[in-house]
Short mmCIF file of C-alpha atoms and ligand atoms in Angstrom, two decimals:
data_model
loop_
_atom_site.label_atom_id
_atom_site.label_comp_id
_atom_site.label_asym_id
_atom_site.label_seq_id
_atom_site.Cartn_x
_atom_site.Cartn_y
_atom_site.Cartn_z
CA UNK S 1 -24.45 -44.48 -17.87
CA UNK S 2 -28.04 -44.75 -16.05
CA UNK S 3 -27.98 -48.49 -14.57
CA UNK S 4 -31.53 -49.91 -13.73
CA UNK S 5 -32.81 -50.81 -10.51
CA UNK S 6 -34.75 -54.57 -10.05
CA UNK S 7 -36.21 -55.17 -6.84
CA UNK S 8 -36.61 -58.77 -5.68
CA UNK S 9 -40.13 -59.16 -3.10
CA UNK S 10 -42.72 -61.52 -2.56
CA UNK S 11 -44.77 -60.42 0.38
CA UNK S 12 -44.50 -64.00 2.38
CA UNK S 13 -40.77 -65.13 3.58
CA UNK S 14 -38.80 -68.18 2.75
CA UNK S 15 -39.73 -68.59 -1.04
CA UNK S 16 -36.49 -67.46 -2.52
CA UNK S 17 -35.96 -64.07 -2.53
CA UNK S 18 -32.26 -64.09 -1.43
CA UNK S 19 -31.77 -66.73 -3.67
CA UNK S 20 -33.04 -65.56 -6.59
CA UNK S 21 -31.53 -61.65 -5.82
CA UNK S 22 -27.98 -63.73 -5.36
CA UNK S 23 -28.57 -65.68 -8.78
CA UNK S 24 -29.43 -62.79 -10.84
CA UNK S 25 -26.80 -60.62 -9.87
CA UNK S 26 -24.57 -63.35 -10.57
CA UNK S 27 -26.09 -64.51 -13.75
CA UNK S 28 -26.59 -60.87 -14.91
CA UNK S 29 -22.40 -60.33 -13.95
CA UNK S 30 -21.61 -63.31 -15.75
CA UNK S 31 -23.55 -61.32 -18.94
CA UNK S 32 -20.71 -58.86 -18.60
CA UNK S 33 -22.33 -56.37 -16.49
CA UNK S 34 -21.55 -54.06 -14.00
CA UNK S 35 -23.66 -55.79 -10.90
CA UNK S 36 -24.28 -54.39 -7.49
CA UNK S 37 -26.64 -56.32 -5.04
CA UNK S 38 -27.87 -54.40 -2.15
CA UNK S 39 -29.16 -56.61 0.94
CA UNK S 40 -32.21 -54.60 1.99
CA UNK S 41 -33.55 -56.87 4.88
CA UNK S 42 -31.67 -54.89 7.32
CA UNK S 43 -31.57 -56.51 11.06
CA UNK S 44 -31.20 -60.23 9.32
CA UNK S 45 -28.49 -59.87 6.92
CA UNK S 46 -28.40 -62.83 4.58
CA UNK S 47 -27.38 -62.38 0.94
CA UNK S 48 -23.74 -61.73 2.61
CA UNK S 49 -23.45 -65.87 3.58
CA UNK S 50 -25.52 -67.03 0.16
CA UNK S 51 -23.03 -65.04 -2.11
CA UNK S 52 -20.36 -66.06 0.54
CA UNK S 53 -19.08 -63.13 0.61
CA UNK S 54 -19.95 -62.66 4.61
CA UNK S 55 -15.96 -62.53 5.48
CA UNK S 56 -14.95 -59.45 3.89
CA UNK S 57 -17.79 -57.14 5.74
CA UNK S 58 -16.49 -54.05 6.86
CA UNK S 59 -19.01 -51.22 6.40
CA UNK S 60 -22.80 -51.29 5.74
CA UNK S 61 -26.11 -49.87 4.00
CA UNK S 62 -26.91 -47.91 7.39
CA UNK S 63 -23.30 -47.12 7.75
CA UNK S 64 -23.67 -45.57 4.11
CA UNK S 65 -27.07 -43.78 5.21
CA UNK S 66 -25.38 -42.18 8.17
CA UNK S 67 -22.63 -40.98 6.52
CA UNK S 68 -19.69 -43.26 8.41
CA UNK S 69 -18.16 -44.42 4.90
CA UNK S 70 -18.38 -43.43 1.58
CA UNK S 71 -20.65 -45.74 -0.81
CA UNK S 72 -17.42 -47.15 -2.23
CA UNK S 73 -16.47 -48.62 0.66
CA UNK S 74 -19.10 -50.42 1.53
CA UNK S 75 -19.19 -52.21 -2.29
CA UNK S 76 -17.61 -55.43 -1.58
CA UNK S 77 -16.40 -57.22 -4.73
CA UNK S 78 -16.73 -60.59 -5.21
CA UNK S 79 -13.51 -61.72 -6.80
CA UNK S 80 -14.73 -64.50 -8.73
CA UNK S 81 -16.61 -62.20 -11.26
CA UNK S 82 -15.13 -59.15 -13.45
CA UNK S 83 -17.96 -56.73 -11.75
CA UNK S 84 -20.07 -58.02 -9.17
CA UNK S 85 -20.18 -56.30 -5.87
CA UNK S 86 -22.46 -56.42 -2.77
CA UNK S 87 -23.52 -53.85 -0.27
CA UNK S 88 -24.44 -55.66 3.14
CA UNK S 89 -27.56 -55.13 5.23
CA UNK S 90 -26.46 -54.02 8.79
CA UNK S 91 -27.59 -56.31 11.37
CA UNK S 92 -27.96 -54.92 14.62
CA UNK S 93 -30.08 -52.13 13.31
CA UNK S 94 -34.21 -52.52 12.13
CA UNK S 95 -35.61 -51.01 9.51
CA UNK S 96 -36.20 -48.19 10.54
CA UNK S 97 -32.66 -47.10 10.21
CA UNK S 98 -33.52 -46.66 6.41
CA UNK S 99 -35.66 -44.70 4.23
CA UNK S 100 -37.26 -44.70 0.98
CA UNK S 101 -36.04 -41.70 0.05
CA UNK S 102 -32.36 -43.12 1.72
CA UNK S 103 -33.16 -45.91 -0.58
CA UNK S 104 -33.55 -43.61 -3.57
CA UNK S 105 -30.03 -41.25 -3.25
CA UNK S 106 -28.04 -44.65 -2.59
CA UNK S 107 -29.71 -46.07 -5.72
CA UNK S 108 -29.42 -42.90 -7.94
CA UNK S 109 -25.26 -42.54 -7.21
CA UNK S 110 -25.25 -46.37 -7.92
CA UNK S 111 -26.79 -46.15 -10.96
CA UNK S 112 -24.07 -43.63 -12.64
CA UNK S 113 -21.29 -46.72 -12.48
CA UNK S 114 -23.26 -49.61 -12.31
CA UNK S 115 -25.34 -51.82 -15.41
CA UNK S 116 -27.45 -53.38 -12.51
CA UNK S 117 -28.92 -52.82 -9.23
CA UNK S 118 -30.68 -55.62 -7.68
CA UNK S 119 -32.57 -55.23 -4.38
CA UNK S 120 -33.38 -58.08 -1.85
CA UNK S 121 -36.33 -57.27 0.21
CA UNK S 122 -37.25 -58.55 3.78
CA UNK S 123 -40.81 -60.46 3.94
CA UNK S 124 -43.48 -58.00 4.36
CA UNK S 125 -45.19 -55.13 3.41
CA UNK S 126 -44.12 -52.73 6.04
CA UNK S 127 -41.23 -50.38 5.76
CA UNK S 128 -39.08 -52.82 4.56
CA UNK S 129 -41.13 -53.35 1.50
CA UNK S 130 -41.25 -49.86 1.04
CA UNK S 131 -37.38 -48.68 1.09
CA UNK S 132 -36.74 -51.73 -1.15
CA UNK S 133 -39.67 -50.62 -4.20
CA UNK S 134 -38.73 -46.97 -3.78
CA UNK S 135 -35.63 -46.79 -6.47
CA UNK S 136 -36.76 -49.75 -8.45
CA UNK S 137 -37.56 -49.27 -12.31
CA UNK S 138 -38.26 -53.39 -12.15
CA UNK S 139 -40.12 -55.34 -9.42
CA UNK S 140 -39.52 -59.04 -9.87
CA UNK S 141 -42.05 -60.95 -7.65
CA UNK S 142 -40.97 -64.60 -6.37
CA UNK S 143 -43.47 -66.97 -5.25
CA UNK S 144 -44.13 -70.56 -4.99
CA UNK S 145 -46.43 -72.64 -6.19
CA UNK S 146 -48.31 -72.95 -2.93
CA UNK S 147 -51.85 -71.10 -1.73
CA UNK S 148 -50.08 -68.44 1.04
CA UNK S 149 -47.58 -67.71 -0.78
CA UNK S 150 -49.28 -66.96 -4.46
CA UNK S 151 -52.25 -65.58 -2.09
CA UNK S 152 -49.28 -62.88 -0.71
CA UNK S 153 -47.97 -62.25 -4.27
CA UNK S 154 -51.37 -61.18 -5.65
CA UNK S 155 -51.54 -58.96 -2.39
CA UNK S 156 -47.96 -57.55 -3.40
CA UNK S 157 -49.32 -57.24 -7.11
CA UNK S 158 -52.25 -54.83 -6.09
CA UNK S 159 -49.34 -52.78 -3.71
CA UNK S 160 -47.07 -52.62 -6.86
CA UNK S 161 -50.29 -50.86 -8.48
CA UNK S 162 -50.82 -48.58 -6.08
CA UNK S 163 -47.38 -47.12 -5.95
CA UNK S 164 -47.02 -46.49 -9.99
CA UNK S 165 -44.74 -49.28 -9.41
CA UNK S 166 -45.80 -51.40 -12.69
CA UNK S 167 -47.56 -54.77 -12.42
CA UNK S 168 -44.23 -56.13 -11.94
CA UNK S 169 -42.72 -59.42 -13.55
CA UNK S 170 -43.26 -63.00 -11.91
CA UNK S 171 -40.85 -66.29 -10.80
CA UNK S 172 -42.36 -68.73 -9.79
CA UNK S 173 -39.44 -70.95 -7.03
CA UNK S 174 -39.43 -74.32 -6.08
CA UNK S 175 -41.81 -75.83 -8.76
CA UNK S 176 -41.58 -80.03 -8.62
CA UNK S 177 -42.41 -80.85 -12.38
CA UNK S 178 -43.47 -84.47 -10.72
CA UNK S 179 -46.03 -82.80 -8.15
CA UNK S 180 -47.48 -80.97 -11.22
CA UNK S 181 -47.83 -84.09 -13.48
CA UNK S 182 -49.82 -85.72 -11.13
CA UNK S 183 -51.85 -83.16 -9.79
CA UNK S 184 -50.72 -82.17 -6.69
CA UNK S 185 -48.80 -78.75 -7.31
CA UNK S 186 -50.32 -75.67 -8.65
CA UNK S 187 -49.09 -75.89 -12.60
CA UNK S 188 -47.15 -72.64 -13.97
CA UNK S 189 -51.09 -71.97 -16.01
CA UNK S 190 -52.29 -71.98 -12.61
CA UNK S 191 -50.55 -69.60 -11.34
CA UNK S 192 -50.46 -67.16 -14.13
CA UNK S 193 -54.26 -67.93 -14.55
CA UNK S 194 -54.59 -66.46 -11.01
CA UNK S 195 -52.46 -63.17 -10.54
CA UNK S 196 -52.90 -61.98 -14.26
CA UNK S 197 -49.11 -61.40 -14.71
CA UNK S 198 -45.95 -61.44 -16.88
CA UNK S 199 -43.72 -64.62 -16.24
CA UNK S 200 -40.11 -63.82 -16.31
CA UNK S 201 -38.94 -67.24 -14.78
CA UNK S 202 -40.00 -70.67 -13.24
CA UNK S 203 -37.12 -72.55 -11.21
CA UNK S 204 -37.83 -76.03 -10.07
CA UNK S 205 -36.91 -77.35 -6.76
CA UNK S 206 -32.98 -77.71 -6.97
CA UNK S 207 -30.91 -79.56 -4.23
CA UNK S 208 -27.83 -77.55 -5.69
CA UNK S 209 -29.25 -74.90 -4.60
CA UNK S 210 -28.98 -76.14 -0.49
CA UNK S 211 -25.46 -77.12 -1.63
CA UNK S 212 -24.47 -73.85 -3.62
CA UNK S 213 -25.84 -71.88 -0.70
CA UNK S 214 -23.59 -74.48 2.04
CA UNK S 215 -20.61 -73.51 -0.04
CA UNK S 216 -21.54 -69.68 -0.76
CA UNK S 217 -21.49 -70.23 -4.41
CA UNK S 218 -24.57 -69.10 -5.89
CA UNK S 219 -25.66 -71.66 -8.11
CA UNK S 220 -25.77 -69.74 -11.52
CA UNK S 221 -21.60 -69.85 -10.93
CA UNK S 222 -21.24 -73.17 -10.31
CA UNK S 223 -23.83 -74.73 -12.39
CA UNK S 224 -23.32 -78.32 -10.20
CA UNK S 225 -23.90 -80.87 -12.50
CA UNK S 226 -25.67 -79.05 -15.15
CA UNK S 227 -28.04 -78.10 -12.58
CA UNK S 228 -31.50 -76.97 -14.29
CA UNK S 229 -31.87 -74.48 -11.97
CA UNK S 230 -28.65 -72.76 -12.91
CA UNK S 231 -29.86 -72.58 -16.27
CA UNK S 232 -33.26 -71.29 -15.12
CA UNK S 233 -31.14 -68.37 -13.65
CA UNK S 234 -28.84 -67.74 -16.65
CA UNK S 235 -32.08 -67.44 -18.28
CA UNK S 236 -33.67 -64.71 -16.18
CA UNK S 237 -30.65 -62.65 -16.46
CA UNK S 238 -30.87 -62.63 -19.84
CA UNK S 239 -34.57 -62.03 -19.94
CA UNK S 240 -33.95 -59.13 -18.02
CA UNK S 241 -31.60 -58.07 -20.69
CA UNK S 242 -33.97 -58.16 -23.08
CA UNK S 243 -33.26 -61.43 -24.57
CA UNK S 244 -36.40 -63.73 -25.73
CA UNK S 245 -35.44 -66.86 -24.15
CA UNK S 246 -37.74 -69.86 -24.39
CA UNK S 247 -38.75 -71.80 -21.30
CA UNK S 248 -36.98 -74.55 -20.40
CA UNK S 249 -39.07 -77.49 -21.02
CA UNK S 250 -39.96 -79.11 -17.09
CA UNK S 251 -42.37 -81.78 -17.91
CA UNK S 252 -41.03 -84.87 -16.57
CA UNK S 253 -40.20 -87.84 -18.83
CA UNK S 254 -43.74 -89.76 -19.00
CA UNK S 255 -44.16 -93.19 -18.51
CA UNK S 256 -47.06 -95.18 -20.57
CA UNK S 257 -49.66 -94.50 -17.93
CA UNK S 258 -48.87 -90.70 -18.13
CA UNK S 259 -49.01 -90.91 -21.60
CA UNK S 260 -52.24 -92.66 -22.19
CA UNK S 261 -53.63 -90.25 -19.68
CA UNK S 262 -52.34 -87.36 -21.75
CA UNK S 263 -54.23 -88.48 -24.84
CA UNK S 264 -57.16 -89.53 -23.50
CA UNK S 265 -57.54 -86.00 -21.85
CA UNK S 266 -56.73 -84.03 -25.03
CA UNK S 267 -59.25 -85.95 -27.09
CA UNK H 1 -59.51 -85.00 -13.49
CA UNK H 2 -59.20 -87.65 -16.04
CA UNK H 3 -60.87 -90.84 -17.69
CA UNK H 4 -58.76 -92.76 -15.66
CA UNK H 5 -59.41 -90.98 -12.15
CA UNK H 6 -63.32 -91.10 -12.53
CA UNK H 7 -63.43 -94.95 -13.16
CA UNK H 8 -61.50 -95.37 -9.87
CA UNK H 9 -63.45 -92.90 -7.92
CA UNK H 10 -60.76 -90.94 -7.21
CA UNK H 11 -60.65 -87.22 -5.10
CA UNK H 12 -60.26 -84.24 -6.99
CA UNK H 13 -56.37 -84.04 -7.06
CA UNK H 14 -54.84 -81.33 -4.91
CA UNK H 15 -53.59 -79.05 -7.45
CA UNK H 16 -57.03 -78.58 -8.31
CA UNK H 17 -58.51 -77.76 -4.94
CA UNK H 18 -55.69 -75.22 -4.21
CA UNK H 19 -56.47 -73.52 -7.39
CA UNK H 20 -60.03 -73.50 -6.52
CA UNK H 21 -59.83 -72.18 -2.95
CA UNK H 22 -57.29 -69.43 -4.21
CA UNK H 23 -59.72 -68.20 -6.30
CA UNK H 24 -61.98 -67.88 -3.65
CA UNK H 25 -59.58 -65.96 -0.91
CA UNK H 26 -58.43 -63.76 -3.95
CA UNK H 27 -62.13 -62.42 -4.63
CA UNK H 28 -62.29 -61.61 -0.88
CA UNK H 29 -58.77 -60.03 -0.64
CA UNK H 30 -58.86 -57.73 -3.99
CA UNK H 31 -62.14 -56.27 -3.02
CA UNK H 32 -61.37 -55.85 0.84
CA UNK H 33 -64.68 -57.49 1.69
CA UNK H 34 -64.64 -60.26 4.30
CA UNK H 35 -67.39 -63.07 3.85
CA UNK H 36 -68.74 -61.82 7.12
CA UNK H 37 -69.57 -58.40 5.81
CA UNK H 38 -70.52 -59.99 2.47
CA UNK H 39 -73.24 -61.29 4.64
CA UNK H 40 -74.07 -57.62 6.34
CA UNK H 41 -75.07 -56.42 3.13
CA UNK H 42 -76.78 -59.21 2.10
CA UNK H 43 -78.91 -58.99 5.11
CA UNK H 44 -78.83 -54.91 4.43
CA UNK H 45 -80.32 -55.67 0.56
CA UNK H 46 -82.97 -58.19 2.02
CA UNK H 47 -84.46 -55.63 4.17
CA UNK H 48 -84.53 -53.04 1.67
CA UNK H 49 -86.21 -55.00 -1.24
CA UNK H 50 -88.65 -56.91 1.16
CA UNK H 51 -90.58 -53.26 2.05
CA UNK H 52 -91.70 -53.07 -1.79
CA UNK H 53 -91.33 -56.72 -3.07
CA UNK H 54 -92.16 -60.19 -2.36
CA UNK H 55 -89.25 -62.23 -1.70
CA UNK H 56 -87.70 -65.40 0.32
CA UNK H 57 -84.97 -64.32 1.79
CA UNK H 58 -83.34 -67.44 1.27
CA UNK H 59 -83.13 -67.47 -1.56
CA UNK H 60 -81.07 -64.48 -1.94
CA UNK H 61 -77.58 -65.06 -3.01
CA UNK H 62 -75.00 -61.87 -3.07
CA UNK H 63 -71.58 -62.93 -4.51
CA UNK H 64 -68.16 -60.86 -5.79
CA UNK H 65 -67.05 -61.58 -8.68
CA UNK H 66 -63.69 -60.60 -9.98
CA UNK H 67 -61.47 -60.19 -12.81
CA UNK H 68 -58.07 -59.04 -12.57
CA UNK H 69 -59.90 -54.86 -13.63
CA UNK H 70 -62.72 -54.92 -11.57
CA UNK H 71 -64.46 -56.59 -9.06
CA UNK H 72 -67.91 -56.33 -8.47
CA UNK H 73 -71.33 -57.16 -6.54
CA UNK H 74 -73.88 -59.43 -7.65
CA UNK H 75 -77.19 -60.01 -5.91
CA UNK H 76 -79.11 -62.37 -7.15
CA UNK H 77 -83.27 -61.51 -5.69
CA UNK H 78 -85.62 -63.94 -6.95
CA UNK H 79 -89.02 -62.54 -6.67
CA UNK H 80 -91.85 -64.89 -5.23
CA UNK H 81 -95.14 -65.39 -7.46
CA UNK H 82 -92.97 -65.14 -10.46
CA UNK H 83 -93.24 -69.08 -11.63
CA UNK H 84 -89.75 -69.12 -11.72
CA UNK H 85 -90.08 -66.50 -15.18
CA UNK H 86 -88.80 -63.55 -13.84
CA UNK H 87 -85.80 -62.32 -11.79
CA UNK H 88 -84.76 -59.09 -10.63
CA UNK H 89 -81.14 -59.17 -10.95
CA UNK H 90 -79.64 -55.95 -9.29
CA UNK H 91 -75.89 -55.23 -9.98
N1 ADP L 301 -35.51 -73.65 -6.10
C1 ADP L 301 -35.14 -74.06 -4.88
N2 ADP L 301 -34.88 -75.37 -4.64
C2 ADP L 301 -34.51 -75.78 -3.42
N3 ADP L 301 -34.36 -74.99 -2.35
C3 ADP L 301 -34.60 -73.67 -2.51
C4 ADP L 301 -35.01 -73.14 -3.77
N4 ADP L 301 -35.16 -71.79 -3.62
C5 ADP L 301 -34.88 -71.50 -2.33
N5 ADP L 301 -34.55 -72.62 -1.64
C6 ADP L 301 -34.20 -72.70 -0.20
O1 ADP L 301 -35.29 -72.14 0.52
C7 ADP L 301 -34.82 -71.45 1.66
C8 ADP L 301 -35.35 -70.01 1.69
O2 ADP L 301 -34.79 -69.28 0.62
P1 ADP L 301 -34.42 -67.74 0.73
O3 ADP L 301 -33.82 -67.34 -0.57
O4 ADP L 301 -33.63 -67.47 1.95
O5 ADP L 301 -35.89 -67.10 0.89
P2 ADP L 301 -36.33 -65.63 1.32
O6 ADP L 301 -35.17 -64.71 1.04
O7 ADP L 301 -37.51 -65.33 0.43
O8 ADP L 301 -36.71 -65.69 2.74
C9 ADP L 301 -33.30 -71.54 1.62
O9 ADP L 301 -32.90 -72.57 2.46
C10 ADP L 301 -33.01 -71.86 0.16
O10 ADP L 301 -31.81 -72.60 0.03
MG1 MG L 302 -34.21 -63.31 2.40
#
């Protein structure tokens, strides 16, 4: 078995990347695969708490590195899935404590057991950036749709290049289907129209996903009320499996103004 | 914007105007040429041309211009005593 690496970046912080890392591998586990999710933002440990699994921490990525523990060890399983594990960041350590190449030998013993390997990267483009690109075979690049943060992902687009590291596959977090309708959001052509790119995903802005996160139940699990951006999830994983999966439909329900707008502007 | 927008005088909705200035930054970042040293060569291109033509150097523009292949420079020289018929256009 030869599992495949997907690295989860965006250049600027805060637009998702923990999230979505936490969703996929749960999505992607809930597919029937063999999952491990590797928190790479070492020194602020994080996808622990959001795939509440930050009780059952014993050993770490560094403590992997320098040879305190076997790999094995430091796979903690979440119980609530067949085969989903996660290997912490450490957090009194900086990145420095880690390598690409460290990166790369972790990655290539994972991959003999294990369907998936999903990466969470720290903001930046530093040495954090680096160790978390070096094993992947997929780059999956979050942004928002917001100026600094596409601005960042076209900047981690033209890195991706530069390493051999594919153009990489887009999500676009946090889009507000309402902002978009009138006016005042980058639309999903907007974004694409800028940084040139495949679209693997758009979530909307999701309060289940502040509430899955308060609970440590990644949202793809507990799909609160049929919560679209569970579904948006579901459908990356499967995306990622190969799966043509059409986009869910986010335009909001238009009232008569909307609608006479809409025709007048197609005409 | 719409129909409806321009009868009530409306601003150009946000969405647009973020669109527009990212397109802007983005031609600056992907070529690793500040607006400042878009300027340097402008100034650099002026000099040259004016020892062997005619020009007004205001009325030189130098732009990027960018796909998502290539980017490239575009200087735009208009000549004086031309009656507005010819341009040199250097690329
Ligand atoms: N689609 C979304 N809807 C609502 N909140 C979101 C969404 N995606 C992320 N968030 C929230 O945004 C914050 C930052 O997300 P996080 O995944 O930690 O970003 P990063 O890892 O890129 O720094 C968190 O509080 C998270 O709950
Ligand atoms: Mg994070």
């Amino acid at each position: 078995m030869s599992g495949k690496v997907v690295t989860v970046t965006s250049g600027k912080g805060g637009v998702g990347k923990t999230t979505v890392t936490a969703n996929i591998a749960t999505a992607l586990a809930m597919l029937g695969k063999k999952v491990v999710a590797i928190d790479a933002d070492i020194g602020l440990r994080n996808l622990d708490v959001v795939m509440g699994l930050e009780n059952r921490i014993v050993y770490d990525l560094v403590d992997v590195i320098e040879g305190r523990c076997r790999l094995r060890q430091a796979m903690i399983k979440d119980k609530r899935q067949p085969d989903l594990y996660l290997i912490p960041a450490a957090q009194t350590r900086d990145k420095m404590a880690v390598s690409p190449s460290d990166m790369i030998l972790v990655c290539d013993e994972l991959r003999q057991e294990m369907d998936y390997i999903i990466i969470d990267s720290p903001a930046g483009i530093e040495r954090g950036f680096r160790n978390a690109i070096a094993p992947a075979d997929h780059v999956l690049i979050v942004t928002n749709p917001e100026v600094s943060a596409v601005r960042d992902a076209d900047r981690i687009i033209g890195l991706l290049e530069s390493e051999e590291k594919g153009p990489g596959r887009l999500i676009i977090n946090r889009l507000k289907p309402e902002m978009v309708a009138r006016g005042d959001m980058l639309s999903i052509d907007d974004v694409l129209d800028i940084l040139a790119v495949e679209l693997i995903g758009v979530i909307p802005e999701d309060e289940s996903i502040l509430i899955s996160s308060n609970r440590g139940t990644p949202v793809a699990m507990s799909g609160l009320n049929g919560s679209s951006a569970s579904q948006a999830f579901r459908n990356v994983a499967q995306r990622i499996e190969g799966q043509t999966v059409p986009f869910v439909d986010l335009t909001p329900k238009t009232g008569l103004l909307n609608r006479l707008n809409n025709w007048f502007s197609k005409s | 914007m719409n129909w409806f927008e321009r009868l009530l005088g409306k601003k150009e909705k946000s969405g647009a105007t973020a669109k527009q200035r990212l397109q802007m930054v983005l031609i600056h970042d992907r070529a690793d040429v500040s607006p400042g040293l878009l300027e340097q060569i402008k100034d650099d291109i002026i000099e040259v041309i004016a020892k062997r033509l005619e020009i007004n150097p205001d009325t030189v523009v130098v732009n990027l211009d960018n796909t998502a292949q290539e980017s490239r420079l575009v200087a735009e020289i208009p000549l004086l005593h031309s009656n507005g018929r010819r341009r040199a256009a250097v690329q």
